[in-house]
Coordinates of C-alpha atoms and ligand atoms in Angstrom, one line a residue:
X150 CA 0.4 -19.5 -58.0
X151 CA -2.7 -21.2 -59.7
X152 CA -3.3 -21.0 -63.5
X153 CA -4.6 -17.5 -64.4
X154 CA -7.8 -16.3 -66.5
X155 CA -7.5 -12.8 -67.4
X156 CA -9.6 -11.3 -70.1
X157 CA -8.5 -8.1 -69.3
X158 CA -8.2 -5.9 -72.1
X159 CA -10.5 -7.8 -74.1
X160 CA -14.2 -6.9 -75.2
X161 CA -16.8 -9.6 -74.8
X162 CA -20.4 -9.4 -75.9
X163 CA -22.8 -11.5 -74.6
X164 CA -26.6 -11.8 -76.1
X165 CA -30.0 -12.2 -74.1
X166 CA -27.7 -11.6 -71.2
X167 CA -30.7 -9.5 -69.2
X168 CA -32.7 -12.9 -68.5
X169 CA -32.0 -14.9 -65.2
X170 CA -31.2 -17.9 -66.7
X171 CA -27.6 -18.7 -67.8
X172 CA -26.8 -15.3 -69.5
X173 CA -27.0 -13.9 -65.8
X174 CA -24.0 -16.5 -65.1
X175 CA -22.5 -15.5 -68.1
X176 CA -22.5 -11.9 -67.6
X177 CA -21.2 -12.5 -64.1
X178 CA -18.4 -14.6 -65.2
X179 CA -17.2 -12.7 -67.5
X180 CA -17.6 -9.4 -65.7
X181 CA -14.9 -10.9 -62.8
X182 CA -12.9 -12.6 -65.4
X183 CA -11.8 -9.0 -66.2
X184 CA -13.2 -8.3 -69.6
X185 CA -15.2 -5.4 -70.6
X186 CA -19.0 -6.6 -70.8
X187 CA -21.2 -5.9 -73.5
X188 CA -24.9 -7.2 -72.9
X189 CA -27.4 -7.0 -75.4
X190 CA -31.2 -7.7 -74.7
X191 CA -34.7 -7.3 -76.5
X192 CA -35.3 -5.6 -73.5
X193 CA -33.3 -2.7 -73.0
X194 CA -34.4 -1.9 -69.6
X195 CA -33.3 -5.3 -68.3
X196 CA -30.3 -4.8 -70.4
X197 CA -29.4 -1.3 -68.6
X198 CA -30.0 -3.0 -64.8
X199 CA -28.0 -6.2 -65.5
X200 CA -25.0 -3.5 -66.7
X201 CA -26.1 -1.1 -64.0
X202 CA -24.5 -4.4 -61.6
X203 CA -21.1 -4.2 -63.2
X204 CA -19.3 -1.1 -63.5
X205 CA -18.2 -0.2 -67.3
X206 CA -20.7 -2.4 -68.8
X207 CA -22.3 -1.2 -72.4
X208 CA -26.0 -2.2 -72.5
X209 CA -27.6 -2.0 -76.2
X210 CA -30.8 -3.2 -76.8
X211 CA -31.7 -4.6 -79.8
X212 CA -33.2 -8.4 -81.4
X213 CA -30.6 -10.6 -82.3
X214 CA -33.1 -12.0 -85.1
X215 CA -33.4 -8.7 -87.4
X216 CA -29.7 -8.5 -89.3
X217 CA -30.6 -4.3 -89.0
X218 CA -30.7 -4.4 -85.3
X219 CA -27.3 -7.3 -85.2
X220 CA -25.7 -4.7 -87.6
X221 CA -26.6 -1.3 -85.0
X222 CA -25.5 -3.6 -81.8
X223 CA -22.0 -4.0 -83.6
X224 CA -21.5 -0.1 -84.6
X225 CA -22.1 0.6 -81.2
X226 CA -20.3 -1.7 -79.4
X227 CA -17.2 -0.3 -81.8
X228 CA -18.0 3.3 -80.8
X229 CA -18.2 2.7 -77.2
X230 CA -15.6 0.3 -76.5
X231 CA -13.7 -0.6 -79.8
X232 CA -13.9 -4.4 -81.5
X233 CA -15.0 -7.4 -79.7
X234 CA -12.8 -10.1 -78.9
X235 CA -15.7 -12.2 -77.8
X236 CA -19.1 -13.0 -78.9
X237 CA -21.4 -15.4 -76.2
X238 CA -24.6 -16.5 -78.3
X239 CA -26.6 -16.9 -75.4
X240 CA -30.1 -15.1 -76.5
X241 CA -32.4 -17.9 -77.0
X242 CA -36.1 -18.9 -76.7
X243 CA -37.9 -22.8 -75.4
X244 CA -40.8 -24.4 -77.4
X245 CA -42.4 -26.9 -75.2
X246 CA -44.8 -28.7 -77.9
X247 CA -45.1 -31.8 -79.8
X248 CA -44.0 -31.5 -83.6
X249 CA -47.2 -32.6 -85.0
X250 CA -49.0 -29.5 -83.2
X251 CA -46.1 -26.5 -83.3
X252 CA -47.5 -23.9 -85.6
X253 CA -45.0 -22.3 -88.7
X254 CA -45.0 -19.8 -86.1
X255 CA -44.0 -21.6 -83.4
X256 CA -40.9 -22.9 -85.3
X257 CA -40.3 -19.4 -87.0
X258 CA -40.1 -17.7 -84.3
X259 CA -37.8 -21.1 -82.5
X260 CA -35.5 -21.1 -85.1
X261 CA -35.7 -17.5 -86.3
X262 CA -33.7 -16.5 -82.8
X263 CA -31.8 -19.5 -81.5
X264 CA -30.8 -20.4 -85.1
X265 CA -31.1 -17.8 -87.2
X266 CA -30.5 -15.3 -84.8
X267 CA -27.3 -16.8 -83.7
X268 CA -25.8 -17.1 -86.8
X269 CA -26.5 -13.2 -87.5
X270 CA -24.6 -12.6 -85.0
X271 CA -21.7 -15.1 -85.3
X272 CA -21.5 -13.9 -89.2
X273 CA -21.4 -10.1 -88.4
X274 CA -19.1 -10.6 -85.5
X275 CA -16.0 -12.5 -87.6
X276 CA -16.4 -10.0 -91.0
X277 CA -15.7 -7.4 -88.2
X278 CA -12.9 -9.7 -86.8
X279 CA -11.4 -10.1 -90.2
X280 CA -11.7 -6.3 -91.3
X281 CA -9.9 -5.3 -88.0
X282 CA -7.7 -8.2 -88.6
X283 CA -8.4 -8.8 -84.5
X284 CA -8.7 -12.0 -83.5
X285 CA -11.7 -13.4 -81.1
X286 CA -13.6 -16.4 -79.9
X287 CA -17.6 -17.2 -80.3
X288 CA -19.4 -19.4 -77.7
X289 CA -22.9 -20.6 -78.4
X290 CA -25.2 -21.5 -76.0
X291 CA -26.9 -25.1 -77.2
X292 CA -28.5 -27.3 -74.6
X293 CA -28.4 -30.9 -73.3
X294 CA -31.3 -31.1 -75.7
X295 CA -28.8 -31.4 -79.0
X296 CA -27.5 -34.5 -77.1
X297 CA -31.2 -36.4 -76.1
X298 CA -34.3 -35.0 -75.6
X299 CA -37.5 -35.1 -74.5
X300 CA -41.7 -35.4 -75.8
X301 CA -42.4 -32.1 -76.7
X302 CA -39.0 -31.1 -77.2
X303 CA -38.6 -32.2 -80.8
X304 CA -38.6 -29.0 -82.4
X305 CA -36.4 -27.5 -79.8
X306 CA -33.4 -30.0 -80.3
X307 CA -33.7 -29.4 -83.9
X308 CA -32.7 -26.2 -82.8
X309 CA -30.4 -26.4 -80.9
X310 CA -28.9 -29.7 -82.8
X311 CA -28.2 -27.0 -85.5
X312 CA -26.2 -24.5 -83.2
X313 CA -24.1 -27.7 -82.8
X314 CA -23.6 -28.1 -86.1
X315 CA -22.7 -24.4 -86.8
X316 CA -20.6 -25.2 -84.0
X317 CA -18.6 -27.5 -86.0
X318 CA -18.7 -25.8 -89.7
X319 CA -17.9 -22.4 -88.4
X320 CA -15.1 -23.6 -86.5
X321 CA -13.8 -25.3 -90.0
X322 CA -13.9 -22.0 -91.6
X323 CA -12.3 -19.5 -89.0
X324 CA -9.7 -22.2 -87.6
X325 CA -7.4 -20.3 -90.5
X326 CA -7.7 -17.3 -88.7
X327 CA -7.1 -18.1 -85.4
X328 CA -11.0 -17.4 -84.6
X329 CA -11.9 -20.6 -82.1
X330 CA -15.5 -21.8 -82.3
X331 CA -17.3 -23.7 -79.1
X332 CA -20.7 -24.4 -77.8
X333 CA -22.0 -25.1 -73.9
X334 CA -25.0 -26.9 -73.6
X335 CA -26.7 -26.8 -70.4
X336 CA -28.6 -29.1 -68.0
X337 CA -31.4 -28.0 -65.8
X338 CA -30.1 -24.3 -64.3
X339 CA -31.8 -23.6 -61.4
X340 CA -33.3 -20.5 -60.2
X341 CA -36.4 -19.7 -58.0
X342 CA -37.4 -17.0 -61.1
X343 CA -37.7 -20.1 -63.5
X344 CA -40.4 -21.7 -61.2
X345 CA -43.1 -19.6 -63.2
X346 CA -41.8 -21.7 -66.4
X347 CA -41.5 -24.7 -65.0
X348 CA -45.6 -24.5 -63.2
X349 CA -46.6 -24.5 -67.1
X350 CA -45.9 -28.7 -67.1
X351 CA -45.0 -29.3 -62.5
X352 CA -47.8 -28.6 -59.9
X353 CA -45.1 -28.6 -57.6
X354 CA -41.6 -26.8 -59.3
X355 CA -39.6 -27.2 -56.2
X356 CA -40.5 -30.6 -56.3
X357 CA -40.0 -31.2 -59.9
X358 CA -36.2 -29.3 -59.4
X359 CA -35.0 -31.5 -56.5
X360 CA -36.0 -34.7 -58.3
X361 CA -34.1 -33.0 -61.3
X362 CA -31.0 -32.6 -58.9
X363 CA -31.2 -36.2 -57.3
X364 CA -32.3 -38.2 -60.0
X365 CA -31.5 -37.0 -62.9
X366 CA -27.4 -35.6 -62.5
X367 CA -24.8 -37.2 -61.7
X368 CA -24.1 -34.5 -59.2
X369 CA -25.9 -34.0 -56.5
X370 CA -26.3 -29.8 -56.3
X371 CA -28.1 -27.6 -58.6
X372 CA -26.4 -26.5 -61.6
X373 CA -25.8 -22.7 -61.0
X374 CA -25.7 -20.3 -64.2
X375 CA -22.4 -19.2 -63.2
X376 CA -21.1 -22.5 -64.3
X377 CA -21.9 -22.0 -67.6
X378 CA -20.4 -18.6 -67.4
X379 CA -16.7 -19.9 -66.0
X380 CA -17.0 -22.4 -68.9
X381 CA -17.3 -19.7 -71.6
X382 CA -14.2 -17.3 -69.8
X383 CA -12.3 -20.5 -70.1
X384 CA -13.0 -21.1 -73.9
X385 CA -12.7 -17.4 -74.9
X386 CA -9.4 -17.5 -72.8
X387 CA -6.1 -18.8 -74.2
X388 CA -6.3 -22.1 -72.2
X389 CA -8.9 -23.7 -74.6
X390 CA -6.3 -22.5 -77.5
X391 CA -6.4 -26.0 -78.5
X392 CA -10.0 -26.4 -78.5
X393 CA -13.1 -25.5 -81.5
X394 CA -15.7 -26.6 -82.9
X395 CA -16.7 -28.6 -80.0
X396 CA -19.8 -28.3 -77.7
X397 CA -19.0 -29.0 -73.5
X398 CA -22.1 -30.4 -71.3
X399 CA -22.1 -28.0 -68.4
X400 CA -25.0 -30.4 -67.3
X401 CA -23.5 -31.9 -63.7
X402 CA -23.7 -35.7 -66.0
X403 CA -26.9 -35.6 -66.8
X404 CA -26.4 -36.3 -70.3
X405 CA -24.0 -39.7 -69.2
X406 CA -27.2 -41.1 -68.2
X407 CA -29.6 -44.1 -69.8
X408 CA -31.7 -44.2 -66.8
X409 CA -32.3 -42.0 -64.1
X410 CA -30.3 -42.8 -60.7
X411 CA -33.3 -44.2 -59.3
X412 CA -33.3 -47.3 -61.6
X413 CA -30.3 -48.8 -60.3
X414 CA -30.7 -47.2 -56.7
X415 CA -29.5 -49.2 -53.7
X416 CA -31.5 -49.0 -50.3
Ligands
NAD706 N1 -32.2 -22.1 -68.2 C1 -31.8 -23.4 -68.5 O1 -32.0 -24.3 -67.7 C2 -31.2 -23.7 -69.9 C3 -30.8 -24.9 -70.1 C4 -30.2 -25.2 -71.4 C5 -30.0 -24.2 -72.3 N2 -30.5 -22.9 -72.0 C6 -30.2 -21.9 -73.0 O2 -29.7 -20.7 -72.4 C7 -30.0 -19.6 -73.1 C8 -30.5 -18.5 -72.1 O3 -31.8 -18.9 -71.7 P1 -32.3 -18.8 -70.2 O4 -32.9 -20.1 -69.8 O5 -31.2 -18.2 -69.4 O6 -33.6 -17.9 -70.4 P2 -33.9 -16.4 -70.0 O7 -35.3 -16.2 -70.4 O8 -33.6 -16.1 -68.5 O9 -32.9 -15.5 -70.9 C9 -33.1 -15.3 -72.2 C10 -32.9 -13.8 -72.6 O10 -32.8 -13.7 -74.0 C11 -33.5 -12.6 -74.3 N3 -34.0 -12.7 -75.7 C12 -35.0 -13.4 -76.2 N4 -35.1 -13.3 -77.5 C13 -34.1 -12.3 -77.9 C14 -33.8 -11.7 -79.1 N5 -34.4 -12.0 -80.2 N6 -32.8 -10.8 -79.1 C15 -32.1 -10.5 -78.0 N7 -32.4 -11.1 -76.8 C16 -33.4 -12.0 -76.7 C17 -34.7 -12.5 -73.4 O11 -35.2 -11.1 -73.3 C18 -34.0 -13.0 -72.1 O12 -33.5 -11.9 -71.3 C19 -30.9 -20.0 -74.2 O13 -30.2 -20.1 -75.4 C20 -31.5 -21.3 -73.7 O14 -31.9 -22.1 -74.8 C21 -31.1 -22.6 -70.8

């Protein structure tokens, strides 16, 4: 018998999990790790189909940046299915734009979700913890960015170099209570959907994602969202009990790279 994950029983709520990136993987994950899924969106109707795909799955729309609408997504999830024993912070939005040109806009609206945002929901999620005197894990979603980066990127690892660090304090805080704190940053996930994205800076996306999988990973197939998603059952499962305040790359190595493979390729 291998090692089992079973989150059955438990109540896990994952954020911007109605996109096609990694909160699809997510939902998926923790959908057939057992756990009762909770996916929120800013878009309720993709919100309603992603839950439509697993049965007993609560949809509530709402923005993870307006504390009113992180306060409703909790009071619902608590009539419909009781506390949450998980929180996945996986709602996010990308700024592709030098520094010098990003608009107070630009980086409101950055770090008004994928920082702000994030903590909102982290915050609201352990007072309810502590009230109910349940206990429950939180897994943000940072990025290979908050390890190296790219032009254009600046203002994006900011970002996401701050979920890290929230990471790190929050786990300090809530080790007392039992409440674990981890982060996943992703490499390149790949999905046909993304090619629409990825045409704003690559004539050629398939192109641009297969020199992404041979020259920049240590691995040589594309990094699936799902991934991601059997990294987060594992740290909201007991196995990682001896784990917070850390941040995994689910990146398939690219982050243990100086150069891409092609600089020291043999013919
Ligand atoms: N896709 C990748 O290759 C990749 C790599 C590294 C990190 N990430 C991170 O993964 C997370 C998911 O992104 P994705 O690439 O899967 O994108 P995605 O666009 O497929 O999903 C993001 C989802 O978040 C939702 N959302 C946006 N703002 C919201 C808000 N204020 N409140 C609630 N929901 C909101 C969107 O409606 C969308 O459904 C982000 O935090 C992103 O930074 C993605």
């Amino acid at each position: 018998m291998g090692i089992p994950i079973n989150l059955e029983g438990k109540n896990v709520l994952v954020t911007g999990g109605a996109g096609f990136g990694v909160g699809a993987g997510v939902c998926q994950a923790i959908a057939e790790s057992g756990a009762r899924l909770v996916v929120n969106d800013l878009d309720g109707v993709a919100a309603a189909k992603t839950a439509a795909r697993y049965p007993g799955t609560l949809a509530i729309a709402g923005d993870i940046g307006k504390s009113e609408d992180v306060e409703r997504i909790f009071a619902e999830a608590k009539v419909h299915c009781g506390v949450l024993h998980g929180v996945v912070n996986n709602a996010g939005v990308g700024l592709n734009k030098p520094a010098h040109e990003a608009t107070e806009a630009d980086f409101d609206r950055l770090f008004g979700i994928d920082v702000r945002g994030l903590w909102l929901v982290s915050k609201v999620f352990t007072n309810q913890l502590l009230e109910t005197k349940e206990v429950g894990h939180i897994v943000n979603i940072a990025s290979v960015h908050a390890h190296s980066t790219n032009a254009g990127y600046a203002l994006y690892a900011a970002a996401k170099s701050a979920v890290t660090g929230l990471t790190r304090g929050m786990a300090l805080d809530l080790g007392q209570h039992l409440i674990r704190v981890n982060a996943i940053a992703p490499g390149y996930v790949h999905s046909e959907q993304g090619f629409e994205i990825i045409r704003t800076w690559a004539d050629d996306p398939q192109a641009w994602a297969d020199t992404c999988r041979t020259d920049q990973q240590a691995l040589p197939y594309f990094l699936d969202a799902v991934d991601c998603g059997y990294t987060a059952v594992f740290l909201l499962s007991n196995l990682s009990r001896g784990i917070t305040g850390q941040t995994i790359f689910v990146d398939n190595g690219t982050t243990s790279m100086v150069f891409n493979r092609s600089f020291t390729e043999r013919s």
